[in-house]
XYZ file of C-alpha atoms in Angstrom:
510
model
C -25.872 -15.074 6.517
C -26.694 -12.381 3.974
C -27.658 -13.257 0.747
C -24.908 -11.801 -1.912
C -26.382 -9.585 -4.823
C -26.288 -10.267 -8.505
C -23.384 -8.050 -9.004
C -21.408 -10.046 -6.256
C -21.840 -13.135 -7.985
C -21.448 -12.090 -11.592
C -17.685 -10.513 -10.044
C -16.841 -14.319 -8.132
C -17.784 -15.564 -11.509
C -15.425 -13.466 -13.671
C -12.526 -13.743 -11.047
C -9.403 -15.211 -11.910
C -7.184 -16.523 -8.980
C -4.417 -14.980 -6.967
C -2.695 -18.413 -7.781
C -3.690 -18.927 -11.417
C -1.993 -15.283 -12.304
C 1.210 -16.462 -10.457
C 1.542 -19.837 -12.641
C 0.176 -17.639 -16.084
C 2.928 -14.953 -15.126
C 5.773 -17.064 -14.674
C 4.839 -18.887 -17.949
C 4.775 -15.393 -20.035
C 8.438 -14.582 -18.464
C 9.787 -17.692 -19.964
C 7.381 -17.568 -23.379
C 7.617 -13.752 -24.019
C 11.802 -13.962 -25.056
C 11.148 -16.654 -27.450
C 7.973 -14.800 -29.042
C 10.273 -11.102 -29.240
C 13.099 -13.692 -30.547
C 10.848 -15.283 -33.088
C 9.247 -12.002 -34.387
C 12.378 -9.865 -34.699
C 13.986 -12.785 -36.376
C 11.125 -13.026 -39.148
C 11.493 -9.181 -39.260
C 14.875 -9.035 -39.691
C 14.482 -11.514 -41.965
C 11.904 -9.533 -44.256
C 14.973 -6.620 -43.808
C 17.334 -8.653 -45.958
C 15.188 -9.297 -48.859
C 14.807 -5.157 -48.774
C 18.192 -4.845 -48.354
C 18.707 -6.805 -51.476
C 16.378 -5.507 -53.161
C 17.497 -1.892 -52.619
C 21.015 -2.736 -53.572
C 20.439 -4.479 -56.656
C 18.100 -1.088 -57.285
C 20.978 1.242 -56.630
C 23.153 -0.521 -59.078
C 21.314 -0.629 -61.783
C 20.851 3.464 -61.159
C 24.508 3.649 -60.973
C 25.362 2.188 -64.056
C 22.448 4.766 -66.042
C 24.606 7.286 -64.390
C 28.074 6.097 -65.711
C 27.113 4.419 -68.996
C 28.423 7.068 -71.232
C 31.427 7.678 -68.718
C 35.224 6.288 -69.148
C 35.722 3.981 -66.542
C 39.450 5.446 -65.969
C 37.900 8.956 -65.352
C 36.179 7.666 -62.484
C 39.608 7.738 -60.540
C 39.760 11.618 -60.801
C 39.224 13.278 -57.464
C 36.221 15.856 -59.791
C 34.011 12.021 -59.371
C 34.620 11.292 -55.760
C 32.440 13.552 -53.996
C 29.430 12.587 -56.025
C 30.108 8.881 -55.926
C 30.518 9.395 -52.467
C 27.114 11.374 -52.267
C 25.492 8.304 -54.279
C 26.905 5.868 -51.276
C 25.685 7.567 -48.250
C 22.386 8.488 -50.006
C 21.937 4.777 -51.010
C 24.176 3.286 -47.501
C 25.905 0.987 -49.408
C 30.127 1.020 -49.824
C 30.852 1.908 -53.264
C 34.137 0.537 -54.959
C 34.718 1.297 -58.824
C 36.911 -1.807 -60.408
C 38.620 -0.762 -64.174
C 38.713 -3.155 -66.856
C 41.556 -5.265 -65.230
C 39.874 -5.295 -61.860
C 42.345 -2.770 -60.133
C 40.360 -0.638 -57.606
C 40.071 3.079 -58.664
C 37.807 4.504 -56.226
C 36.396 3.244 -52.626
C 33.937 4.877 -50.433
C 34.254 4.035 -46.462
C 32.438 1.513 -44.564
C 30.602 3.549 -42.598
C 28.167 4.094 -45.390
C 27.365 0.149 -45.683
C 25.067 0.183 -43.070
C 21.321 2.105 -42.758
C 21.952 3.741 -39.695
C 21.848 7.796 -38.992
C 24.940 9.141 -37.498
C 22.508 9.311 -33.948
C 21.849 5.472 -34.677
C 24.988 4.446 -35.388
C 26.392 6.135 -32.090
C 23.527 4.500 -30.133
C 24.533 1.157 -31.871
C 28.697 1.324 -31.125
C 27.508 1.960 -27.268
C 25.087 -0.639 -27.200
C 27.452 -3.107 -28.788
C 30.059 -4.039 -26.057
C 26.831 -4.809 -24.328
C 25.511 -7.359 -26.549
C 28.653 -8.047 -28.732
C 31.487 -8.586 -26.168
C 34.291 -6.219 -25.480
C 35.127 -5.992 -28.942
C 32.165 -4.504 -30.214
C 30.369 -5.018 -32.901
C 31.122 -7.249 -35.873
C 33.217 -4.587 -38.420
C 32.944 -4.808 -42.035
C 36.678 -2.829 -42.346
C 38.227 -6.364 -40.178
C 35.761 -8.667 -42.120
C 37.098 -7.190 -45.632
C 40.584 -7.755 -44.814
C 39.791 -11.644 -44.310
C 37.963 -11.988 -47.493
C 39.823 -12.576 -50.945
C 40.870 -9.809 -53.126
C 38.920 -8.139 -55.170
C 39.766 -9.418 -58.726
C 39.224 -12.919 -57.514
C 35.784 -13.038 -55.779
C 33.654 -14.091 -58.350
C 31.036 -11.435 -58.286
C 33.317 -9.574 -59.949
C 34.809 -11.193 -62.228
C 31.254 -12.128 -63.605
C 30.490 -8.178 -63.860
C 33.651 -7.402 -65.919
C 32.685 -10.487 -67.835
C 29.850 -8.478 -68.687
C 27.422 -9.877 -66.646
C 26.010 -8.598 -62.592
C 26.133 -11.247 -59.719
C 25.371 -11.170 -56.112
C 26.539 -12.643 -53.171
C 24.959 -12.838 -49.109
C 28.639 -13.320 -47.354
C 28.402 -14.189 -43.600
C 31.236 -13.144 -40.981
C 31.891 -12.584 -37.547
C 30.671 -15.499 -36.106
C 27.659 -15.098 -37.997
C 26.619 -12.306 -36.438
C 26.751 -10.244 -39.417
C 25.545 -10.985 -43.513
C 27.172 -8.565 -46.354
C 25.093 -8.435 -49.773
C 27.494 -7.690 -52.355
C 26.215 -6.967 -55.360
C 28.710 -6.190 -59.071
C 27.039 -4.245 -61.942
C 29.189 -3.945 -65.338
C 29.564 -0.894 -66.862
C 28.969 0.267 -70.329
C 32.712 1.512 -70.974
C 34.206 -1.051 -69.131
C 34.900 -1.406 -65.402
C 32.464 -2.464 -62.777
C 31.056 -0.736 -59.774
C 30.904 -3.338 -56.193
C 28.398 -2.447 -53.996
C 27.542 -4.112 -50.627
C 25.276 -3.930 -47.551
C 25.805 -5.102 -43.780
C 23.093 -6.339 -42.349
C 23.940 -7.210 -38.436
C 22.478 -10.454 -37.339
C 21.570 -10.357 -33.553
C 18.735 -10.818 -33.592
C 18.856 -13.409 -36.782
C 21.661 -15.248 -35.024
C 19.229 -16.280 -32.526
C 16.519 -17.246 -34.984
C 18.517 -19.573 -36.619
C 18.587 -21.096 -33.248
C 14.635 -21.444 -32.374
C 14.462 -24.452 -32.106
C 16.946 -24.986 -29.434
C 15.182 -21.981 -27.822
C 12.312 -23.838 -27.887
C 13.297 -26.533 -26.076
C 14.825 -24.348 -23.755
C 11.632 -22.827 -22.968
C 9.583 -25.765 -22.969
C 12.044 -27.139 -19.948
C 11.504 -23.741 -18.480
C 8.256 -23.413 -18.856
C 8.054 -26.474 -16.850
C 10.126 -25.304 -14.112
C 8.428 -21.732 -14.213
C 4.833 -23.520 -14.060
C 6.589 -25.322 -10.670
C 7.491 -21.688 -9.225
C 4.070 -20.982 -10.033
C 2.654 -23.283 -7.616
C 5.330 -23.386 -4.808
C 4.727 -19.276 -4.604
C 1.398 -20.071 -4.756
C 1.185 -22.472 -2.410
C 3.740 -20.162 -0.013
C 2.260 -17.105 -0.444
C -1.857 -17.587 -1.847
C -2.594 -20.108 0.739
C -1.801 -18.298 3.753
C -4.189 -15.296 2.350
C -6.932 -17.810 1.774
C -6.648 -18.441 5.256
C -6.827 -15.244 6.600
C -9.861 -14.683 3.939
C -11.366 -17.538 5.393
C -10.978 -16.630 9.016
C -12.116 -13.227 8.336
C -15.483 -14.515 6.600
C -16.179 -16.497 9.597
C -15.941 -13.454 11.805
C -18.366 -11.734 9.564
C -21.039 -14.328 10.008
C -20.268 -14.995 13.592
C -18.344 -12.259 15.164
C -18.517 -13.432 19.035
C -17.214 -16.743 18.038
C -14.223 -15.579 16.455
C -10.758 -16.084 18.249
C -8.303 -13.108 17.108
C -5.314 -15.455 17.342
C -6.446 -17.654 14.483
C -5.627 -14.246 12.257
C -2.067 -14.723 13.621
C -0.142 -16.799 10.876
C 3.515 -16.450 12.747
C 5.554 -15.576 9.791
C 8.466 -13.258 9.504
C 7.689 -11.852 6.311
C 4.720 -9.061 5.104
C 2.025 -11.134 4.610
C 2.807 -12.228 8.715
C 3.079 -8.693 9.299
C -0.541 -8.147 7.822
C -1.825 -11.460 9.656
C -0.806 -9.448 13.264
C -2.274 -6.036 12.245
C -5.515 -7.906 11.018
C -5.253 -9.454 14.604
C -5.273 -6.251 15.888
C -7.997 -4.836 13.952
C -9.974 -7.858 15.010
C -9.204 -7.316 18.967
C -10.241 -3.799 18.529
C -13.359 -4.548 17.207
C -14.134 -7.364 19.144
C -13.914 -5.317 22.200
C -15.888 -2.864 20.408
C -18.552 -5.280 20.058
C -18.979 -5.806 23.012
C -18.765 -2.275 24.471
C -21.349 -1.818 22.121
C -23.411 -4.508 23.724
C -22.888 -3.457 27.313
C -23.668 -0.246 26.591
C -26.910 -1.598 24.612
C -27.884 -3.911 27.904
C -26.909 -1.325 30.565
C -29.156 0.738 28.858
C -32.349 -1.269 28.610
C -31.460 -2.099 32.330
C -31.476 1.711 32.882
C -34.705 2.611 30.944
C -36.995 -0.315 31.744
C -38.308 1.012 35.274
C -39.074 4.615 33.851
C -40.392 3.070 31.439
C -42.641 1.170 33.003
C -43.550 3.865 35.499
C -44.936 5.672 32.850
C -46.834 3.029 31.529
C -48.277 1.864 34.564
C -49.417 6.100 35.067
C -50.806 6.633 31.501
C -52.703 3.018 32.138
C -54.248 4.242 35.019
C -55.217 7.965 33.493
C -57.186 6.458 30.873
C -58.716 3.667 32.485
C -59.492 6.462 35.562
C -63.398 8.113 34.999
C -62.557 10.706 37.561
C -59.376 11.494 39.796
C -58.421 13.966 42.522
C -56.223 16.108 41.867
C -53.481 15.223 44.563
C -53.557 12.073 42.592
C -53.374 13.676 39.212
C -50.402 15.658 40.583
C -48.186 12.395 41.909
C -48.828 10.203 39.017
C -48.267 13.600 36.634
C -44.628 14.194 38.653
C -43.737 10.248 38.419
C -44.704 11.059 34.334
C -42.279 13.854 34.815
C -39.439 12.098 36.888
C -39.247 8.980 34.725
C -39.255 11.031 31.638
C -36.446 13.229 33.175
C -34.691 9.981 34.209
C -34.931 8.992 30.328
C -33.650 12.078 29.285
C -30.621 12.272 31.686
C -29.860 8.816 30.688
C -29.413 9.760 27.338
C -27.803 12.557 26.946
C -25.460 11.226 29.667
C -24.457 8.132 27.263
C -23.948 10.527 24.059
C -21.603 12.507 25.698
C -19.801 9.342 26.917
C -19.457 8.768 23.018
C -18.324 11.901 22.319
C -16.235 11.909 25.153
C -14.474 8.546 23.751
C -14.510 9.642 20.248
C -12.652 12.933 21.891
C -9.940 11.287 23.827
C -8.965 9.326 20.643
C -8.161 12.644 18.757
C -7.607 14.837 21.604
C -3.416 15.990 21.449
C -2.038 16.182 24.554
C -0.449 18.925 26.728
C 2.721 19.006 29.128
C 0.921 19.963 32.058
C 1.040 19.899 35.783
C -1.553 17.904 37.875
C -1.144 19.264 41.197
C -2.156 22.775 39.546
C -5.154 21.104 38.198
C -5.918 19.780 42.061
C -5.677 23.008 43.396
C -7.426 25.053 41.091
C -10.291 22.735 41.846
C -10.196 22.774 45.034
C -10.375 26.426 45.605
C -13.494 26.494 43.017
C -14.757 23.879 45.179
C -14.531 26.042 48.478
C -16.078 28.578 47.315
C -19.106 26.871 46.006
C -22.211 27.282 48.394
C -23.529 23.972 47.457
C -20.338 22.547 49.495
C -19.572 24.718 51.912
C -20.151 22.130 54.777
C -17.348 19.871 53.118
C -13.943 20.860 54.917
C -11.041 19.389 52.431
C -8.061 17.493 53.136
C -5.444 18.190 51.082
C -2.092 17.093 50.743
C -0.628 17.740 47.791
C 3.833 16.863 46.555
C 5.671 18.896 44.584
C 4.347 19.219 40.985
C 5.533 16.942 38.322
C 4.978 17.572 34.953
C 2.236 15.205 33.007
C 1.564 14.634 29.409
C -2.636 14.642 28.931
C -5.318 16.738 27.930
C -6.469 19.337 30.566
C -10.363 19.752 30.206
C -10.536 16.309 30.275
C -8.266 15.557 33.414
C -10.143 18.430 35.546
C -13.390 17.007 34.671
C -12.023 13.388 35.800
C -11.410 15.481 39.369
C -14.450 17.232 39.478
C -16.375 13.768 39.052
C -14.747 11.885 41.904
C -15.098 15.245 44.014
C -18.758 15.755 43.020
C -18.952 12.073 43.845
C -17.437 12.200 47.386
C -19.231 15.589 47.994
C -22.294 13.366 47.381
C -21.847 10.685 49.907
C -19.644 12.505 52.944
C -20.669 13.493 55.923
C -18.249 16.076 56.422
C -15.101 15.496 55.142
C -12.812 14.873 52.090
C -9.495 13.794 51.522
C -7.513 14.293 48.661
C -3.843 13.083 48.323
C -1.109 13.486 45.179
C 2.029 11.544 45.545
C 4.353 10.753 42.464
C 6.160 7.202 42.652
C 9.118 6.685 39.826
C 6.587 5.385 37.279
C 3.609 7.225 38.298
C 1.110 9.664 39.681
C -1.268 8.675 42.303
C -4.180 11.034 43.016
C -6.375 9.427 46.052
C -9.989 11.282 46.692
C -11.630 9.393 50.193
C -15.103 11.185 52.358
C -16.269 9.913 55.575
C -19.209 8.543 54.303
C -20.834 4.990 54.802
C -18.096 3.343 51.962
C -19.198 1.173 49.423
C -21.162 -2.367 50.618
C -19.362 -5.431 49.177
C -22.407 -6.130 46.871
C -21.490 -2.976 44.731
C -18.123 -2.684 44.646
C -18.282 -4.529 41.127
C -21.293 -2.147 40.022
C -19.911 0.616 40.443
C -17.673 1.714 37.261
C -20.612 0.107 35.410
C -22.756 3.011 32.928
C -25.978 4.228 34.739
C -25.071 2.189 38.181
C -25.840 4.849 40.768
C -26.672 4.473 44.616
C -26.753 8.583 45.741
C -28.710 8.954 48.544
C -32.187 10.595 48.481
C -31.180 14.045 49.339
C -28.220 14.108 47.225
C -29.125 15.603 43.797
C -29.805 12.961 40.895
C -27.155 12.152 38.952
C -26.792 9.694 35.339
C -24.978 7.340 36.914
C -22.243 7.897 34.460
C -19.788 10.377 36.347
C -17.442 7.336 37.600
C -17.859 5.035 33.949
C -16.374 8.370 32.390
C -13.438 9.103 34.949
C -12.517 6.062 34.444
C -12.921 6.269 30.644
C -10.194 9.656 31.022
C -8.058 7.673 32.924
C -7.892 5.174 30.596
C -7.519 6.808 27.671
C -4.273 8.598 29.398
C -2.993 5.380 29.657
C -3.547 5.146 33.507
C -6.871 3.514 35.513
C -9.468 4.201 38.026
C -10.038 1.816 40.575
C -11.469 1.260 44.408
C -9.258 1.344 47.145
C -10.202 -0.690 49.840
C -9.092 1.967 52.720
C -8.152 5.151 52.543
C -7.023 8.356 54.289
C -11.205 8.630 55.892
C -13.314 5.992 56.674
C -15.918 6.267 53.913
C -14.754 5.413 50.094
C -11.576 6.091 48.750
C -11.017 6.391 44.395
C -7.447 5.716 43.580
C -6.192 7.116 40.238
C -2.988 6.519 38.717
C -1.582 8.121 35.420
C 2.294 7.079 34.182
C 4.305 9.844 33.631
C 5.606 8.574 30.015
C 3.726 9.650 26.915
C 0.441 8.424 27.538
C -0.549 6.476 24.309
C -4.480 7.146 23.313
């Protein structure tokens, strides 16, 4: 078990939970509203008292203007535009009331509100969303309800002499109106009002009920917190757990204990973690055999030229046909060493290869052939009379260098151990081709036929040149990795051994 650094701990410390963000989450949905709700209803509160403020403010600059102005001249068109200036500049509807409290000018609603004409085109489209159907709450509608003007009492405290206000609320409540009624010097009064809409207000007012709302939600939300928690966090801790084991004991691990069986994502990530694992569970041990076979492979050169350099220093004198045969078994066991090596590196890159190597339609039988006339005219093999019978050419998905070097190691190897003669067959079945390579040799004794495919496993005989040991472990690898396999027939077309080889003729999967 590795020890975890300081930095590893400090970050478990700080960590929050997968489950502990779920419940916290689902807590801020259900809070969040109510806080936005509370706010904007304080704000829009605060927006009244400026309202009012900047109403009873435009009044009292109204009335400077008209103090030394007849009220009845106020109905002559020469006024309007400027009065109607004053109203959009201050957004408030502007009426002008004569002494009696008949109406001699009126600005129109759409002035009453502090909205630019972008704003209050954003605001009609919004409202059948929040407002219903009908819209928004209209001050037009709302003024028709309302008394008429000489009776409201506002105004008949300003032409009394005297300004009054008034918050009016319509529509449901979802809208307030400041009026406001300033006298005038000659006589007359000027009415000014305000909407303020009350969406946001309207749910203020009812916090409290909101609150309690939110309390039973937060209650249920805290409960959705824990059943996703408990659906979807536990199931991870598992597979964290699992995986943890496997790093501290990676041969003990059982890839099926990754599977959760679940039909959603996180089951989907369960089977490709299982996967992962198989992969590199049997890469594990690869990685071991190849370790052992190895040290299997090494330890008599080894010790061969241990046991020589022992006996050249502890020697005081020598002969020189002495020196020579202990200097050659230096020599052979280092060149063993050395073939052993670089035999196993190019295994790896070999694999690594395969994995990445994009294959080729191609035609085996070509392959064979071109072979097997390199093969006949090679000196080194010209005593080997081949047997070929080859069927018609099918095409095969695979990578070409590869596949001729799988034939040239089961050739080289038959070549090796014949006495005369080898046989070499291609056949196609539905599903497959089956290339068969046999000699005449003495066959393979029942004591290695489970050695053979095995890295640096090699049983040549002494006038056969020296091989790795490796030429059958990487046929077999090509095979494989063409989604087909290598294996030992137990007769074939001759009486020595016969390597049967068998590639599917679908897309080969690396």
């Amino acid at each position: 078990m590795s020890a975890s650094t300081p930095s590893s701990s400090k970050q478990s410390r700080l960590r929050v939970g997968l489950r502990f963000k779920l419940i916290v989450g689902s807590l801020l949905l259900v809070f969040i509203p109510l806080v936005v709700v509370w706010s904007a209803g304080l704000v829009e509160g605060i927006s009244h008292d400026q309202a009012a403020t900047q109403v009873r403010s435009a009044g009292v600059a109204l009335a400077m203007r008209l103090r030394e102005v007849d009220t009845n001249a106020l109905a002559l068109s020469t006024w309007h535009p400027r009065l109607a200036a004053f109203a959009k500049e201050h957004h408030v509807l502007l009426r002008v009331l004569d002494r009696r409290g008949a109406l001699l000018f009126e600005t129109g609603v759409d002035h009453a509100e502090r909205w630019s004409t972008l704003q209050r085109g954003w605001f009609r489209r919004a409202g059948d969303f929040f407002f219903g159907p009908q819209g928004p709450p209209d001050l037009r509608a709302y003024e028709h309800a309302l008394p008429s003007l000489s009776s409201r009492r506002e105004i008949q405290s300003a032409l009394a002499g005297k300004a009054a206000e008034r918050w009016r609320r319509g529509a449901s409540g979802r809208m307030d109106v400041f009026y406001r009624a300033v006298p005038l010097k000659k006589g007359g009064a000027v009415y000014l009002a305000r909407v303020s809409r009350r969406t946001i207000r309207a749910l203020y007012d009812l916090r409290y009920q909101l609150l309690k709302l939110t309390l039973l939600l937060a209650g249920l939300a805290g409960l959705a917190g824990l059943l996703v928690g408990w659906r979807f966090v536990r199931p991870l801790l598992r597979l964290q757990r699992t995986i943890r084991a496997y790093l501290q004991t990676p041969a003990e691990l059982d890839p099926k204990r990754l599977n959760l069986r679940r039909g959603d994502e996180i089951g989907d990530l369960s089977r490709d973690l299982e996967a992962l694992t198989r992969v590199l569970k049997r890469q594990l041990e690869q990685t071991s055999a190849v370790v052992g076979d190895l040290a299997h492979d090494l330890k008599n050169p080894i010790a061969t030229i241990l046991a020589t350099s022992e006996l050249l220093d502890s020697a005081k004198t020598i002969d020189p046909d002495r020196q020579r045969r202990l200097a050659r078994a230096m020599r052979d066991a280092s060149a063993h060493m050395t073939r052993s090596v670089e035999g196993l590196l190019e295994l790896a890159r070999l694999e690594e290869r395969l994995a990445s190597t994009i294959h080729d339609e191609l035609d085996l039988r070509t392959l064979v052939e071109e072979i097997l006339t390199s093969y006949s005219q090679d000196p080194a093999s010209e005593h080997v009379r081949f047997h070929a019978e080859l069927g018609a050419g099918t095409p095969l998905r695979g990578a070409p260098d590869e596949l001729r070097r799988m034939i040239r190691n089961l050739f080289d190897n038959a070549i090796a151990f014949c006495e005369s003669q080898v046989a070499v067959e291609l056949s196609t079945t539905p599903e497959e081709l089956v290339l068969s390579v046999s000699d005449d040799g003495p066959g393979i004794s029942e004591g290695n036929r489970d050695k053979l495919f095995r890295r640096f496993f090699t049983h040549r005989p002494d006038d056969a040149p020296r091989g790795t040991g490796l030429g059958l472990a990487i046929a077999r690898t090509i095979a494989t990795a063409h989604g087909g396999e290598l294996s030992l027939a137990h007769q074939g077309k001759l009486s020595g051994a016969c390597f049967v080889v068998r590639l599917p003729l679908s897309e080969p999967l690396n």
